[in-house]
């Protein structure tokens, strides 16, 4: 149709009509509704669940319509710029880690790998568990200059430390170490890293890694991730169950194999019953 918003026809060639298509109409309403909701949230106004779409769009704020939405987008852009500057400012601490400036503790990986120098204060700030390890608990003296994380390889430990200093990791390091980092996040109670790993695992979930994700979610007691992985496996049973990885997985995780079998059975039953 001849939409005055998304039509590709130049303005001067268009007939003088102001009709808009259904997509633009719904998009505009949703945008105004979203802006109003943010305004109300900011003002501390409770959201009335009984309010339907039309009455919420026609709330007093909607008279400002797109002007309000545009103002919000500009505010968000300013906020993004400010946050980026703040991140760059805070992230500069990683230079002290990389150049080993004023480091005061050595972190040793397993397999007799070389220790990596770090800062006690940063470790204590990022993890309550590290804080306890570094603190004297009254009966045990605090470690002088070395703590060992035997479950991590040198590369995994280096990635963990890089994340603790920067709050992020390059894609290739995430792909390589996401499972061991997820377990470390759980063990050392680093919630932001747990969330980071979960997002990455969900974003890359496929038939070849679903069993790994299921195994890790079970180790870390991450119920939401576990359900997603289990549902994915059930929906892609043939690809997963006939892979060579499944043989090794089943031997190592008999309890999860039982759960996959049951979930698959329930899925077949529900589909037969048209649920
Ligand atoms: Zn349109």
mmCIF file of C-alpha atoms and ligand atoms in Angstrom:
data_model
loop_
_atom_site.group_PDB
_atom_site.id
_atom_site.type_symbol
_atom_site.label_atom_id
_atom_site.label_comp_id
_atom_site.label_asym_id
_atom_site.label_seq_id
_atom_site.Cartn_x
_atom_site.Cartn_y
_atom_site.Cartn_z
ATOM 1 C CA UNK A 1 0.000 0.000 0.000
ATOM 2 C CA UNK A 2 0.985 3.645 -0.287
ATOM 3 C CA UNK A 3 2.471 4.142 3.187
ATOM 4 C CA UNK A 4 3.583 7.662 4.006
ATOM 5 C CA UNK A 5 6.241 6.299 6.420
ATOM 6 C CA UNK A 6 7.973 3.336 4.771
ATOM 7 C CA UNK A 7 7.165 3.905 1.086
ATOM 8 C CA UNK A 8 10.302 4.074 -1.070
ATOM 9 C CA UNK A 9 8.577 6.464 -3.475
ATOM 10 C CA UNK A 10 10.076 9.997 -3.262
ATOM 11 C CA UNK A 11 7.906 12.422 -1.336
ATOM 12 C CA UNK A 12 7.245 14.722 -4.313
ATOM 13 C CA UNK A 13 5.966 11.838 -6.458
ATOM 14 C CA UNK A 14 3.588 10.508 -3.830
ATOM 15 C CA UNK A 15 -0.094 11.408 -3.960
ATOM 16 C CA UNK A 16 -1.001 13.792 -1.133
ATOM 17 C CA UNK A 17 -2.265 11.137 1.261
ATOM 18 C CA UNK A 18 -1.173 10.402 4.790
ATOM 19 C CA UNK A 19 -2.118 6.737 5.009
ATOM 20 C CA UNK A 20 0.268 4.393 6.841
ATOM 21 C CA UNK A 21 0.579 0.623 6.590
ATOM 22 C CA UNK A 22 -0.358 -1.827 9.364
ATOM 23 C CA UNK A 23 3.312 -2.516 10.243
ATOM 24 C CA UNK A 24 4.149 1.183 10.673
ATOM 25 C CA UNK A 25 0.918 1.752 12.609
ATOM 26 C CA UNK A 26 1.618 -1.122 15.040
ATOM 27 C CA UNK A 27 5.299 -0.134 15.290
ATOM 28 C CA UNK A 28 4.393 3.460 16.133
ATOM 29 C CA UNK A 29 1.874 2.397 18.773
ATOM 30 C CA UNK A 30 4.349 -0.050 20.340
ATOM 31 C CA UNK A 31 7.080 2.589 20.405
ATOM 32 C CA UNK A 32 4.820 5.155 22.083
ATOM 33 C CA UNK A 33 3.555 2.525 24.532
ATOM 34 C CA UNK A 34 7.150 1.527 25.368
ATOM 35 C CA UNK A 35 8.142 5.185 25.886
ATOM 36 C CA UNK A 36 5.134 5.803 28.127
ATOM 37 C CA UNK A 37 5.928 2.724 30.179
ATOM 38 C CA UNK A 38 9.516 3.914 30.718
ATOM 39 C CA UNK A 39 8.204 7.351 31.715
ATOM 40 C CA UNK A 40 5.757 5.799 34.153
ATOM 41 C CA UNK A 41 8.443 3.492 35.580
ATOM 42 C CA UNK A 42 10.714 6.511 36.054
ATOM 43 C CA UNK A 43 7.907 8.412 37.772
ATOM 44 C CA UNK A 44 7.212 5.388 39.986
ATOM 45 C CA UNK A 45 3.691 4.928 38.620
ATOM 46 C CA UNK A 46 2.504 1.315 39.054
ATOM 47 C CA UNK A 47 1.622 -0.550 35.902
ATOM 48 C CA UNK A 48 -2.039 -1.402 35.826
ATOM 49 C CA UNK A 49 -2.210 -4.946 34.460
ATOM 50 C CA UNK A 50 -5.847 -4.502 33.481
ATOM 51 C CA UNK A 51 -4.916 -1.596 31.218
ATOM 52 C CA UNK A 52 -5.259 -2.644 27.627
ATOM 53 C CA UNK A 53 -3.120 -1.436 24.739
ATOM 54 C CA UNK A 54 -5.422 1.285 23.501
ATOM 55 C CA UNK A 55 -5.960 2.960 26.864
ATOM 56 C CA UNK A 56 -2.250 2.825 27.726
ATOM 57 C CA UNK A 57 -1.349 4.444 24.406
ATOM 58 C CA UNK A 58 -3.880 7.161 25.026
ATOM 59 C CA UNK A 59 -2.479 7.989 28.477
ATOM 60 C CA UNK A 60 -1.604 11.696 28.995
ATOM 61 C CA UNK A 61 1.988 11.127 27.791
ATOM 62 C CA UNK A 62 0.900 9.871 24.394
ATOM 63 C CA UNK A 63 0.016 13.414 23.350
ATOM 64 C CA UNK A 64 3.784 13.923 23.037
ATOM 65 C CA UNK A 65 3.888 10.861 20.757
ATOM 66 C CA UNK A 66 7.033 10.545 18.692
ATOM 67 C CA UNK A 67 8.652 13.653 20.191
ATOM 68 C CA UNK A 68 8.779 11.737 23.460
ATOM 69 C CA UNK A 69 10.175 8.617 21.781
ATOM 70 C CA UNK A 70 12.842 10.632 19.987
ATOM 71 C CA UNK A 71 13.809 12.341 23.266
ATOM 72 C CA UNK A 72 14.186 8.908 24.851
ATOM 73 C CA UNK A 73 16.411 7.638 22.026
ATOM 74 C CA UNK A 74 18.639 10.728 22.383
ATOM 75 C CA UNK A 75 18.841 10.214 26.152
ATOM 76 C CA UNK A 76 19.776 6.565 25.614
ATOM 77 C CA UNK A 77 22.490 7.537 23.124
ATOM 78 C CA UNK A 78 23.945 10.034 25.653
ATOM 79 C CA UNK A 79 23.795 7.359 28.323
ATOM 80 C CA UNK A 80 25.556 4.865 26.040
ATOM 81 C CA UNK A 81 28.367 7.369 25.311
ATOM 82 C CA UNK A 82 28.786 8.062 29.016
ATOM 83 C CA UNK A 83 28.827 4.333 29.867
ATOM 84 C CA UNK A 84 31.410 3.657 27.155
ATOM 85 C CA UNK A 85 33.654 6.365 28.620
ATOM 86 C CA UNK A 86 33.153 4.935 32.084
ATOM 87 C CA UNK A 87 33.997 1.420 30.828
ATOM 88 C CA UNK A 88 37.165 2.677 29.147
ATOM 89 C CA UNK A 89 38.121 4.444 32.401
ATOM 90 C CA UNK A 90 37.509 1.359 34.572
ATOM 91 C CA UNK A 91 38.988 -1.028 31.996
ATOM 92 C CA UNK A 92 42.365 0.713 32.126
ATOM 93 C CA UNK A 93 43.104 -1.365 35.242
ATOM 94 C CA UNK A 94 43.795 -4.314 32.942
ATOM 95 C CA UNK A 95 47.021 -2.549 31.896
ATOM 96 C CA UNK A 96 48.310 -3.004 35.454
ATOM 97 C CA UNK A 97 47.519 -6.699 35.132
ATOM 98 C CA UNK A 98 49.104 -7.148 31.715
ATOM 99 C CA UNK A 99 52.246 -5.167 32.676
ATOM 100 C CA UNK A 100 52.335 -6.637 36.191
ATOM 101 C CA UNK A 101 52.355 -3.217 37.869
ATOM 102 C CA UNK A 102 52.163 -3.370 41.689
ATOM 103 C CA UNK A 103 50.863 -6.956 41.640
ATOM 104 C CA UNK A 104 50.844 -8.535 45.098
ATOM 105 C CA UNK A 105 49.680 -12.130 44.654
ATOM 106 C CA UNK A 106 50.582 -15.022 42.356
ATOM 107 C CA UNK A 107 47.788 -17.266 41.041
ATOM 108 C CA UNK A 108 48.943 -20.724 40.083
ATOM 109 C CA UNK A 109 47.004 -22.971 37.663
ATOM 110 C CA UNK A 110 46.920 -26.789 37.790
ATOM 111 C CA UNK A 111 49.281 -29.081 35.851
ATOM 112 C CA UNK A 112 52.256 -27.216 37.265
ATOM 113 C CA UNK A 113 51.685 -24.243 34.937
ATOM 114 C CA UNK A 114 53.524 -20.983 35.678
ATOM 115 C CA UNK A 115 51.798 -18.613 38.149
ATOM 116 C CA UNK A 116 50.169 -15.384 36.936
ATOM 117 C CA UNK A 117 50.683 -12.198 38.995
ATOM 118 C CA UNK A 118 47.487 -10.342 39.992
ATOM 119 C CA UNK A 119 46.108 -7.896 42.583
ATOM 120 C CA UNK A 120 44.595 -9.092 45.863
ATOM 121 C CA UNK A 121 42.185 -6.155 46.096
ATOM 122 C CA UNK A 122 40.696 -6.891 42.682
ATOM 123 C CA UNK A 123 40.240 -10.608 43.378
ATOM 124 C CA UNK A 124 38.586 -9.841 46.724
ATOM 125 C CA UNK A 125 36.269 -7.280 45.102
ATOM 126 C CA UNK A 126 35.162 -9.647 42.339
ATOM 127 C CA UNK A 127 34.548 -12.790 44.394
ATOM 128 C CA UNK A 128 33.510 -13.347 47.979
ATOM 129 C CA UNK A 129 35.220 -16.757 47.827
ATOM 130 C CA UNK A 130 38.550 -15.207 46.775
ATOM 131 C CA UNK A 131 38.062 -12.620 49.520
ATOM 132 C CA UNK A 132 37.711 -15.406 52.090
ATOM 133 C CA UNK A 133 40.721 -17.272 50.698
ATOM 134 C CA UNK A 134 42.824 -14.100 50.902
ATOM 135 C CA UNK A 135 41.525 -13.122 54.361
ATOM 136 C CA UNK A 136 42.886 -14.606 57.504
ATOM 137 C CA UNK A 137 40.009 -16.551 59.069
ATOM 138 C CA UNK A 138 41.437 -16.557 62.551
ATOM 139 C CA UNK A 139 42.771 -20.102 62.612
ATOM 140 C CA UNK A 140 44.472 -20.162 59.237
ATOM 141 C CA UNK A 141 47.027 -17.594 58.130
ATOM 142 C CA UNK A 142 46.242 -15.817 54.831
ATOM 143 C CA UNK A 143 48.310 -16.996 51.866
ATOM 144 C CA UNK A 144 51.522 -15.006 51.630
ATOM 145 C CA UNK A 145 52.035 -14.636 47.961
ATOM 146 C CA UNK A 146 50.541 -17.598 46.114
ATOM 147 C CA UNK A 147 47.171 -19.276 45.728
ATOM 148 C CA UNK A 148 46.535 -22.297 43.495
ATOM 149 C CA UNK A 149 43.432 -22.953 41.391
ATOM 150 C CA UNK A 150 44.254 -26.568 40.457
ATOM 151 C CA UNK A 151 41.135 -27.145 38.331
ATOM 152 C CA UNK A 152 42.157 -24.534 35.737
ATOM 153 C CA UNK A 153 44.803 -24.796 33.021
ATOM 154 C CA UNK A 154 47.139 -21.838 32.464
ATOM 155 C CA UNK A 155 45.045 -20.574 29.512
ATOM 156 C CA UNK A 156 41.773 -20.935 31.409
ATOM 157 C CA UNK A 157 43.205 -19.098 34.421
ATOM 158 C CA UNK A 158 44.516 -16.318 32.190
ATOM 159 C CA UNK A 159 41.042 -15.929 30.635
ATOM 160 C CA UNK A 160 39.394 -15.936 34.057
ATOM 161 C CA UNK A 161 41.722 -13.181 35.266
ATOM 162 C CA UNK A 162 41.233 -11.182 32.075
ATOM 163 C CA UNK A 163 37.475 -11.341 32.645
ATOM 164 C CA UNK A 164 37.819 -10.275 36.279
ATOM 165 C CA UNK A 165 39.810 -7.198 35.189
ATOM 166 C CA UNK A 166 37.759 -6.232 32.117
ATOM 167 C CA UNK A 167 34.291 -7.753 32.545
ATOM 168 C CA UNK A 168 34.456 -9.269 29.066
ATOM 169 C CA UNK A 169 36.479 -11.629 26.857
ATOM 170 C CA UNK A 170 37.339 -11.869 23.149
ATOM 171 C CA UNK A 171 35.077 -14.249 21.194
ATOM 172 C CA UNK A 172 37.750 -16.880 20.559
ATOM 173 C CA UNK A 173 38.614 -17.162 24.267
ATOM 174 C CA UNK A 174 34.923 -17.479 25.180
ATOM 175 C CA UNK A 175 34.442 -20.235 22.590
ATOM 176 C CA UNK A 176 37.456 -22.112 23.881
ATOM 177 C CA UNK A 177 36.906 -21.782 27.636
ATOM 178 C CA UNK A 178 33.198 -21.115 28.206
ATOM 179 C CA UNK A 179 32.610 -24.444 30.017
ATOM 180 C CA UNK A 180 35.580 -24.234 32.386
ATOM 181 C CA UNK A 181 34.847 -20.538 33.035
ATOM 182 C CA UNK A 182 31.230 -21.382 33.795
ATOM 183 C CA UNK A 183 32.323 -23.965 36.368
ATOM 184 C CA UNK A 184 34.855 -21.485 37.843
ATOM 185 C CA UNK A 185 32.148 -18.778 38.005
ATOM 186 C CA UNK A 186 29.968 -21.176 39.956
ATOM 187 C CA UNK A 187 32.770 -22.338 42.260
ATOM 188 C CA UNK A 188 34.056 -18.836 43.055
ATOM 189 C CA UNK A 189 30.587 -17.251 43.054
ATOM 190 C CA UNK A 190 31.205 -14.717 40.282
ATOM 191 C CA UNK A 191 27.618 -13.977 39.240
ATOM 192 C CA UNK A 192 28.433 -11.663 36.339
ATOM 193 C CA UNK A 193 30.672 -14.319 34.771
ATOM 194 C CA UNK A 194 27.934 -16.926 35.280
ATOM 195 C CA UNK A 195 25.489 -14.730 33.395
ATOM 196 C CA UNK A 196 28.072 -13.934 30.707
ATOM 197 C CA UNK A 197 28.769 -17.651 30.107
ATOM 198 C CA UNK A 198 25.059 -18.502 30.152
ATOM 199 C CA UNK A 199 24.302 -15.904 27.454
ATOM 200 C CA UNK A 200 27.124 -17.231 25.287
ATOM 201 C CA UNK A 201 26.041 -20.862 25.705
ATOM 202 C CA UNK A 202 22.416 -20.004 24.883
ATOM 203 C CA UNK A 203 23.519 -17.954 21.886
ATOM 204 C CA UNK A 204 25.559 -20.795 20.399
ATOM 205 C CA UNK A 205 23.380 -23.775 21.382
ATOM 206 C CA UNK A 206 23.353 -26.374 18.584
ATOM 207 C CA UNK A 207 23.249 -30.142 18.052
ATOM 208 C CA UNK A 208 26.989 -30.571 18.483
ATOM 209 C CA UNK A 209 27.304 -28.713 21.817
ATOM 210 C CA UNK A 210 23.895 -29.286 23.452
ATOM 211 C CA UNK A 211 25.190 -32.248 25.507
ATOM 212 C CA UNK A 212 28.122 -30.160 26.801
ATOM 213 C CA UNK A 213 25.750 -27.340 27.760
ATOM 214 C CA UNK A 214 23.453 -29.826 29.512
ATOM 215 C CA UNK A 215 26.389 -31.316 31.420
ATOM 216 C CA UNK A 216 27.725 -27.917 32.512
ATOM 217 C CA UNK A 217 24.287 -26.589 33.487
ATOM 218 C CA UNK A 218 23.875 -29.676 35.672
ATOM 219 C CA UNK A 219 27.303 -29.238 37.300
ATOM 220 C CA UNK A 220 26.520 -25.549 37.971
ATOM 221 C CA UNK A 221 22.908 -26.253 39.062
ATOM 222 C CA UNK A 222 21.655 -23.747 36.481
ATOM 223 C CA UNK A 223 18.046 -24.915 36.162
ATOM 224 C CA UNK A 224 16.985 -22.466 33.426
ATOM 225 C CA UNK A 225 19.915 -23.331 31.176
ATOM 226 C CA UNK A 226 19.457 -27.036 31.866
ATOM 227 C CA UNK A 227 15.796 -26.946 30.793
ATOM 228 C CA UNK A 228 16.668 -25.056 27.607
ATOM 229 C CA UNK A 229 19.421 -27.546 26.733
ATOM 230 C CA UNK A 230 17.188 -30.531 27.536
ATOM 231 C CA UNK A 231 14.335 -29.167 25.391
ATOM 232 C CA UNK A 232 16.771 -28.512 22.560
ATOM 233 C CA UNK A 233 18.086 -32.105 22.766
ATOM 234 C CA UNK A 234 14.554 -33.517 22.781
ATOM 235 C CA UNK A 235 13.665 -31.475 19.687
ATOM 236 C CA UNK A 236 16.858 -32.627 17.932
ATOM 237 C CA UNK A 237 17.048 -36.183 19.268
ATOM 238 C CA UNK A 238 18.242 -37.822 16.072
ATOM 239 C CA UNK A 239 21.208 -35.482 15.544
ATOM 240 C CA UNK A 240 22.253 -35.646 19.208
ATOM 241 C CA UNK A 241 21.687 -39.288 20.132
ATOM 242 C CA UNK A 242 23.417 -40.735 17.072
ATOM 243 C CA UNK A 243 26.524 -38.578 17.491
ATOM 244 C CA UNK A 244 29.775 -40.119 18.766
ATOM 245 C CA UNK A 245 29.715 -37.557 21.603
ATOM 246 C CA UNK A 246 26.587 -39.202 23.015
ATOM 247 C CA UNK A 247 28.419 -42.489 23.763
ATOM 248 C CA UNK A 248 30.968 -40.726 25.945
ATOM 249 C CA UNK A 249 28.295 -38.487 27.493
ATOM 250 C CA UNK A 250 26.026 -41.416 28.425
ATOM 251 C CA UNK A 251 28.843 -43.275 30.168
ATOM 252 C CA UNK A 252 29.875 -40.205 32.123
ATOM 253 C CA UNK A 253 26.368 -38.896 32.915
ATOM 254 C CA UNK A 254 23.923 -41.794 33.360
ATOM 255 C CA UNK A 255 21.517 -39.618 35.405
ATOM 256 C CA UNK A 256 21.299 -37.024 32.588
ATOM 257 C CA UNK A 257 20.827 -39.780 30.007
ATOM 258 C CA UNK A 258 17.846 -41.014 32.023
ATOM 259 C CA UNK A 259 16.460 -37.441 32.088
ATOM 260 C CA UNK A 260 16.880 -37.116 28.296
ATOM 261 C CA UNK A 261 15.060 -40.438 27.758
ATOM 262 C CA UNK A 262 12.178 -39.405 30.017
ATOM 263 C CA UNK A 263 11.887 -35.927 28.516
ATOM 264 C CA UNK A 264 11.885 -37.439 25.027
ATOM 265 C CA UNK A 265 9.198 -39.944 25.995
ATOM 266 C CA UNK A 266 7.001 -37.174 27.451
ATOM 267 C CA UNK A 267 7.514 -35.112 24.295
ATOM 268 C CA UNK A 268 6.358 -37.993 22.072
ATOM 269 C CA UNK A 269 3.377 -38.626 24.360
ATOM 270 C CA UNK A 270 2.370 -34.952 24.407
ATOM 271 C CA UNK A 271 2.650 -34.685 20.647
ATOM 272 C CA UNK A 272 0.485 -37.796 20.229
ATOM 273 C CA UNK A 273 -2.122 -36.260 22.526
ATOM 274 C CA UNK A 274 -1.862 -32.988 20.637
ATOM 275 C CA UNK A 275 -0.654 -31.006 23.668
HETATM 276 ZN ZN1 LIG B 1 4.673 1.656 6.438
#
